[in-house]
Amino acid sequence: KAYFFGNYESFRPRGNELATFRTLTEAERARAAPSVQALVGLYPHSPIGSRIVTQGVPRTVNQHTYMFRTDLLLTPRQTLMLRTNYTDGVTDSDAIGNTVKSRVEIHNQTRSVAAHHTYAFRPSTLNELRLGYSRQTEDDTFIDSPFLGNPAVNGDIGFMIVPGLSPAGPLSFLGRQNFQNTYQLTDDLSMMRG
């Protein structure tokens, strides 16, 4: 006998998240030297003239999960279960950690395959063998240029901290290209006596 199962899930939230920035006043913008005007322009304007601005920044997620499983009755004493799972998610995020000019697309994937074999040698003895493999990947893509301002004037500035202002540029942990493979093998033998 054979049994088959399948499942698909989609997760696609849309909307804005609140981010709070420390910015410049209009008077400070007017006094900025021409060589830093491109950097000053990274910071949002305050509609009320405050140095603290809270505004919505867009965030979208597209995540899809697929699962397939089959259960096989090989013999009256043996069964085999096979399962595979795949999740693919892309998140478009801006202002991560309340930083300005830090829009990044974060792409995560998870793949897994598992097999579970059971064999009853006799009514009192059962062996269970499990095999598994999974792979996780992270891949970040900068939507905005990772360099701030005008490189011809300011040079290659990737991250900027100015006292009194929010940090600018992508955070140091972004730009990842990671992967991790996990292999599993277990075997359990159960015996009942008495």
PDB file of C-alpha atoms in Angstrom:
ATOM      1  CA  LYS A   1       0.000   0.000   0.000  1.00  0.00           C
ATOM      2  CA  ALA A   2       1.085   3.562  -0.637  1.00  0.00           C
ATOM      3  CA  TYR A   3      -0.213   6.862   0.740  1.00  0.00           C
ATOM      4  CA  PHE A   4       0.641  10.278  -0.683  1.00  0.00           C
ATOM      5  CA  PHE A   5       0.324  13.709   0.900  1.00  0.00           C
ATOM      6  CA  GLY A   6       1.069  17.164  -0.473  1.00  0.00           C
ATOM      7  CA  ASN A   7       0.842  20.680   0.912  1.00  0.00           C
ATOM      8  CA  TYR A   8       1.472  24.207  -0.360  1.00  0.00           C
ATOM      9  CA  GLU A   9       1.451  27.414   1.680  1.00  0.00           C
ATOM     10  CA  SER A  10       1.931  31.012   0.594  1.00  0.00           C
ATOM     11  CA  PHE A  11       2.744  33.913   2.930  1.00  0.00           C
ATOM     12  CA  ARG A  12       2.648  37.350   1.270  1.00  0.00           C
ATOM     13  CA  PRO A  13       2.190  40.238   3.720  1.00  0.00           C
ATOM     14  CA  ARG A  14       2.296  43.786   2.375  1.00  0.00           C
ATOM     15  CA  GLY A  15       2.445  47.086   4.192  1.00  0.00           C
ATOM     16  CA  ASN A  16       4.562  49.589   6.041  1.00  0.00           C
ATOM     17  CA  GLU A  17       6.559  49.313   9.220  1.00  0.00           C
ATOM     18  CA  LEU A  18       7.278  52.305  11.409  1.00  0.00           C
ATOM     19  CA  ALA A  19      10.862  53.539  11.520  1.00  0.00           C
ATOM     20  CA  THR A  20      12.174  56.378  13.650  1.00  0.00           C
ATOM     21  CA  PHE A  21      15.042  58.518  12.385  1.00  0.00           C
ATOM     22  CA  ARG A  22      17.162  61.251  13.934  1.00  0.00           C
ATOM     23  CA  THR A  23      17.490  63.829  11.172  1.00  0.00           C
ATOM     24  CA  LEU A  24      18.602  67.397  10.443  1.00  0.00           C
ATOM     25  CA  THR A  25      16.599  70.564  10.815  1.00  0.00           C
ATOM     26  CA  GLU A  26      16.039  72.762   7.771  1.00  0.00           C
ATOM     27  CA  ALA A  27      18.485  75.306   9.194  1.00  0.00           C
ATOM     28  CA  GLU A  28      21.194  72.634   9.486  1.00  0.00           C
ATOM     29  CA  ARG A  29      20.557  71.508   5.926  1.00  0.00           C
ATOM     30  CA  ALA A  30      20.965  75.064   4.679  1.00  0.00           C
ATOM     31  CA  ARG A  31      24.333  75.420   6.462  1.00  0.00           C
ATOM     32  CA  ALA A  32      25.769  72.151   5.105  1.00  0.00           C
ATOM     33  CA  ALA A  33      28.805  72.487   2.884  1.00  0.00           C
ATOM     34  CA  PRO A  34      28.346  71.639  -0.817  1.00  0.00           C
ATOM     35  CA  SER A  35      30.713  68.672  -0.421  1.00  0.00           C
ATOM     36  CA  VAL A  36      28.278  66.918   1.955  1.00  0.00           C
ATOM     37  CA  GLN A  37      24.955  67.922   0.365  1.00  0.00           C
ATOM     38  CA  ALA A  38      24.594  64.473  -1.206  1.00  0.00           C
ATOM     39  CA  LEU A  39      24.954  62.897   2.254  1.00  0.00           C
ATOM     40  CA  VAL A  40      22.544  65.376   3.849  1.00  0.00           C
ATOM     41  CA  GLY A  41      19.971  64.410   1.209  1.00  0.00           C
ATOM     42  CA  LEU A  42      19.880  60.850   2.539  1.00  0.00           C
ATOM     43  CA  TYR A  43      17.983  61.961   5.649  1.00  0.00           C
ATOM     44  CA  PRO A  44      14.210  62.486   5.628  1.00  0.00           C
ATOM     45  CA  HIS A  45      12.690  65.927   6.098  1.00  0.00           C
ATOM     46  CA  SER A  46      10.639  66.549   9.206  1.00  0.00           C
ATOM     47  CA  PRO A  47       7.182  67.971   8.418  1.00  0.00           C
ATOM     48  CA  ILE A  48       7.129  69.784  11.780  1.00  0.00           C
ATOM     49  CA  GLY A  49      10.774  70.792  12.011  1.00  0.00           C
ATOM     50  CA  SER A  50      11.640  68.203  14.654  1.00  0.00           C
ATOM     51  CA  ARG A  51      14.917  66.304  14.750  1.00  0.00           C
ATOM     52  CA  ILE A  52      12.966  63.048  15.324  1.00  0.00           C
ATOM     53  CA  VAL A  53      10.927  61.694  12.411  1.00  0.00           C
ATOM     54  CA  THR A  54       8.727  58.588  12.481  1.00  0.00           C
ATOM     55  CA  GLN A  55       7.429  57.361   9.159  1.00  0.00           C
ATOM     56  CA  GLY A  56       6.242  54.214   7.468  1.00  0.00           C
ATOM     57  CA  VAL A  57       8.704  52.301   5.324  1.00  0.00           C
ATOM     58  CA  PRO A  58       7.507  49.601   2.914  1.00  0.00           C
ATOM     59  CA  ARG A  59       8.170  45.940   3.631  1.00  0.00           C
ATOM     60  CA  THR A  60       7.059  43.015   1.472  1.00  0.00           C
ATOM     61  CA  VAL A  61       7.454  39.286   1.982  1.00  0.00           C
ATOM     62  CA  ASN A  62       6.967  36.545  -0.609  1.00  0.00           C
ATOM     63  CA  GLN A  63       7.306  33.121   0.956  1.00  0.00           C
ATOM     64  CA  HIS A  64       6.239  29.807  -0.543  1.00  0.00           C
ATOM     65  CA  THR A  65       6.428  26.398   1.126  1.00  0.00           C
ATOM     66  CA  TYR A  66       6.009  23.048  -0.617  1.00  0.00           C
ATOM     67  CA  MET A  67       5.802  19.686   1.153  1.00  0.00           C
ATOM     68  CA  PHE A  68       5.398  16.186  -0.214  1.00  0.00           C
ATOM     69  CA  ARG A  69       5.243  12.945   1.756  1.00  0.00           C
ATOM     70  CA  THR A  70       4.649   9.321   0.922  1.00  0.00           C
ATOM     71  CA  ASP A  71       4.127   6.375   3.269  1.00  0.00           C
ATOM     72  CA  LEU A  72       4.784   2.890   1.902  1.00  0.00           C
ATOM     73  CA  LEU A  73       3.825  -0.436   3.451  1.00  0.00           C
ATOM     74  CA  LEU A  74       6.648  -2.553   2.044  1.00  0.00           C
ATOM     75  CA  THR A  75       5.741  -5.793   3.810  1.00  0.00           C
ATOM     76  CA  PRO A  76       3.573  -6.607   6.821  1.00  0.00           C
ATOM     77  CA  ARG A  77       6.695  -5.923   8.938  1.00  0.00           C
ATOM     78  CA  GLN A  78       8.275  -2.992   7.099  1.00  0.00           C
ATOM     79  CA  THR A  79       7.229   0.599   6.417  1.00  0.00           C
ATOM     80  CA  LEU A  80       9.010   3.437   4.678  1.00  0.00           C
ATOM     81  CA  MET A  81       8.223   7.135   4.952  1.00  0.00           C
ATOM     82  CA  LEU A  82       9.752   9.671   2.541  1.00  0.00           C
ATOM     83  CA  ARG A  83       9.322  13.438   2.969  1.00  0.00           C
ATOM     84  CA  THR A  84      10.667  16.475   1.165  1.00  0.00           C
ATOM     85  CA  ASN A  85      10.163  20.110   2.079  1.00  0.00           C
ATOM     86  CA  TYR A  86      11.134  23.306   0.253  1.00  0.00           C
ATOM     87  CA  THR A  87      10.679  26.888   1.457  1.00  0.00           C
ATOM     88  CA  ASP A  88      11.617  29.920  -0.609  1.00  0.00           C
ATOM     89  CA  GLY A  89      11.281  33.387   0.923  1.00  0.00           C
ATOM     90  CA  VAL A  90      12.180  36.872  -0.309  1.00  0.00           C
ATOM     91  CA  THR A  91      11.872  39.889   1.989  1.00  0.00           C
ATOM     92  CA  ASP A  92      12.268  43.437   0.687  1.00  0.00           C
ATOM     93  CA  SER A  93      13.219  45.538   3.726  1.00  0.00           C
ATOM     94  CA  ASP A  94      14.096  49.173   4.151  1.00  0.00           C
ATOM     95  CA  ALA A  95      15.458  51.092   7.145  1.00  0.00           C
ATOM     96  CA  ILE A  96      16.624  47.960   8.959  1.00  0.00           C
ATOM     97  CA  GLY A  97      17.596  48.992  12.482  1.00  0.00           C
ATOM     98  CA  ASN A  98      16.300  52.539  11.799  1.00  0.00           C
ATOM     99  CA  THR A  99      19.162  53.245   9.414  1.00  0.00           C
ATOM    100  CA  VAL A 100      18.725  55.446   6.339  1.00  0.00           C
ATOM    101  CA  LYS A 101      19.617  54.286   2.825  1.00  0.00           C
ATOM    102  CA  SER A 102      19.647  50.586   3.705  1.00  0.00           C
ATOM    103  CA  ARG A 103      17.142  48.846   1.424  1.00  0.00           C
ATOM    104  CA  VAL A 104      18.015  45.166   1.043  1.00  0.00           C
ATOM    105  CA  GLU A 105      16.368  42.099  -0.489  1.00  0.00           C
ATOM    106  CA  ILE A 106      16.889  39.104   1.781  1.00  0.00           C
ATOM    107  CA  HIS A 107      16.505  35.714   0.075  1.00  0.00           C
ATOM    108  CA  ASN A 108      16.230  32.621   2.296  1.00  0.00           C
ATOM    109  CA  GLN A 109      15.797  29.039   1.135  1.00  0.00           C
ATOM    110  CA  THR A 110      15.409  25.802   3.081  1.00  0.00           C
ATOM    111  CA  ARG A 111      15.414  22.343   1.508  1.00  0.00           C
ATOM    112  CA  SER A 112      15.080  19.090   3.384  1.00  0.00           C
ATOM    113  CA  VAL A 113      14.710  15.410   2.580  1.00  0.00           C
ATOM    114  CA  ALA A 114      14.013  12.683   5.136  1.00  0.00           C
ATOM    115  CA  ALA A 115      13.518   8.920   5.076  1.00  0.00           C
ATOM    116  CA  HIS A 116      12.236   6.796   7.955  1.00  0.00           C
ATOM    117  CA  HIS A 117      12.328   2.994   7.714  1.00  0.00           C
ATOM    118  CA  THR A 118      10.809   0.700  10.351  1.00  0.00           C
ATOM    119  CA  TYR A 119      11.244  -3.035  10.516  1.00  0.00           C
ATOM    120  CA  ALA A 120       9.648  -5.341  13.064  1.00  0.00           C
ATOM    121  CA  PHE A 121      11.901  -8.384  13.370  1.00  0.00           C
ATOM    122  CA  ARG A 122       9.368  -9.918  15.730  1.00  0.00           C
ATOM    123  CA  PRO A 123       6.496  -8.555  17.831  1.00  0.00           C
ATOM    124  CA  SER A 124       8.936  -7.587  20.592  1.00  0.00           C
ATOM    125  CA  THR A 125      11.770  -6.152  18.462  1.00  0.00           C
ATOM    126  CA  LEU A 126      11.553  -3.009  16.318  1.00  0.00           C
ATOM    127  CA  ASN A 127      14.291  -1.206  14.400  1.00  0.00           C
ATOM    128  CA  GLU A 128      13.887   2.406  13.226  1.00  0.00           C
ATOM    129  CA  LEU A 129      16.359   3.912  10.750  1.00  0.00           C
ATOM    130  CA  ARG A 130      16.238   7.642   9.955  1.00  0.00           C
ATOM    131  CA  LEU A 131      18.163   9.494   7.269  1.00  0.00           C
ATOM    132  CA  GLY A 132      17.970  13.228   6.730  1.00  0.00           C
ATOM    133  CA  TYR A 133      19.515  16.063   4.788  1.00  0.00           C
ATOM    134  CA  SER A 134      18.767  19.780   4.928  1.00  0.00           C
ATOM    135  CA  ARG A 135      20.271  22.876   3.342  1.00  0.00           C
ATOM    136  CA  GLN A 136      19.725  26.479   4.377  1.00  0.00           C
ATOM    137  CA  THR A 137      20.896  29.452   2.317  1.00  0.00           C
ATOM    138  CA  GLU A 138      20.910  33.219   2.862  1.00  0.00           C
ATOM    139  CA  ASP A 139      21.604  35.642   0.049  1.00  0.00           C
ATOM    140  CA  ASP A 140      21.298  39.421   0.460  1.00  0.00           C
ATOM    141  CA  THR A 141      21.074  41.821  -2.476  1.00  0.00           C
ATOM    142  CA  PHE A 142      21.465  45.569  -2.044  1.00  0.00           C
ATOM    143  CA  ILE A 143      18.576  47.369  -3.763  1.00  0.00           C
ATOM    144  CA  ASP A 144      20.210  50.733  -3.064  1.00  0.00           C
ATOM    145  CA  SER A 145      23.873  51.245  -3.825  1.00  0.00           C
ATOM    146  CA  PRO A 146      25.985  50.227  -0.812  1.00  0.00           C
ATOM    147  CA  PHE A 147      27.954  53.475  -1.276  1.00  0.00           C
ATOM    148  CA  LEU A 148      26.545  56.682   0.153  1.00  0.00           C
ATOM    149  CA  GLY A 149      26.391  60.156  -1.274  1.00  0.00           C
ATOM    150  CA  ASN A 150      28.515  61.021  -4.303  1.00  0.00           C
ATOM    151  CA  PRO A 151      31.600  58.749  -4.432  1.00  0.00           C
ATOM    152  CA  ALA A 152      33.366  61.252  -6.695  1.00  0.00           C
ATOM    153  CA  VAL A 153      33.134  63.835  -3.899  1.00  0.00           C
ATOM    154  CA  ASN A 154      32.851  61.820  -0.680  1.00  0.00           C
ATOM    155  CA  GLY A 155      34.786  58.680  -1.637  1.00  0.00           C
ATOM    156  CA  ASP A 156      33.427  55.162  -1.105  1.00  0.00           C
ATOM    157  CA  ILE A 157      31.439  55.480   2.122  1.00  0.00           C
ATOM    158  CA  GLY A 158      29.616  52.240   2.944  1.00  0.00           C
ATOM    159  CA  PHE A 159      28.381  53.061   6.451  1.00  0.00           C
ATOM    160  CA  MET A 160      28.272  56.398   8.216  1.00  0.00           C
ATOM    161  CA  ILE A 161      27.782  57.406  11.842  1.00  0.00           C
ATOM    162  CA  VAL A 162      27.346  61.080  12.699  1.00  0.00           C
ATOM    163  CA  PRO A 163      26.663  62.049  16.340  1.00  0.00           C
ATOM    164  CA  GLY A 164      23.043  63.113  16.739  1.00  0.00           C
ATOM    165  CA  LEU A 165      21.864  61.495  13.484  1.00  0.00           C
ATOM    166  CA  SER A 166      20.663  58.018  12.584  1.00  0.00           C
ATOM    167  CA  PRO A 167      23.295  55.716  11.073  1.00  0.00           C
ATOM    168  CA  ALA A 168      23.295  55.630   7.282  1.00  0.00           C
ATOM    169  CA  GLY A 169      24.001  52.703   4.987  1.00  0.00           C
ATOM    170  CA  PRO A 170      23.484  48.952   5.230  1.00  0.00           C
ATOM    171  CA  LEU A 171      24.356  47.302   8.521  1.00  0.00           C
ATOM    172  CA  SER A 172      27.507  45.192   8.648  1.00  0.00           C
ATOM    173  CA  PHE A 173      25.718  41.828   8.806  1.00  0.00           C
ATOM    174  CA  LEU A 174      23.915  42.466   5.511  1.00  0.00           C
ATOM    175  CA  GLY A 175      25.397  41.383   2.220  1.00  0.00           C
ATOM    176  CA  ARG A 176      25.434  37.770   3.394  1.00  0.00           C
ATOM    177  CA  GLN A 177      25.906  34.791   1.144  1.00  0.00           C
ATOM    178  CA  ASN A 178      25.760  31.856   3.534  1.00  0.00           C
ATOM    179  CA  PHE A 179      24.793  28.229   3.284  1.00  0.00           C
ATOM    180  CA  GLN A 180      24.638  25.377   5.758  1.00  0.00           C
ATOM    181  CA  ASN A 181      24.262  21.659   5.067  1.00  0.00           C
ATOM    182  CA  THR A 182      23.097  19.248   7.766  1.00  0.00           C
ATOM    183  CA  TYR A 183      23.231  15.469   7.503  1.00  0.00           C
ATOM    184  CA  GLN A 184      21.503  13.134   9.968  1.00  0.00           C
ATOM    185  CA  LEU A 185      21.663   9.387  10.516  1.00  0.00           C
ATOM    186  CA  THR A 186      20.073   7.647  13.494  1.00  0.00           C
ATOM    187  CA  ASP A 187      19.207   4.027  14.165  1.00  0.00           C
ATOM    188  CA  ASP A 188      17.139   2.877  17.148  1.00  0.00           C
ATOM    189  CA  LEU A 189      16.585  -0.727  18.147  1.00  0.00           C
ATOM    190  CA  SER A 190      13.811  -1.340  20.655  1.00  0.00           C
ATOM    191  CA  MET A 191      13.309  -4.665  22.443  1.00  0.00           C
ATOM    192  CA  MET A 192      10.599  -5.619  24.894  1.00  0.00           C
ATOM    193  CA  ARG A 193      11.025  -8.410  27.402  1.00  0.00           C
ATOM    194  CA  GLY A 194       8.755  -9.972  29.913  1.00  0.00           C
TER     195      GLY A 194
END
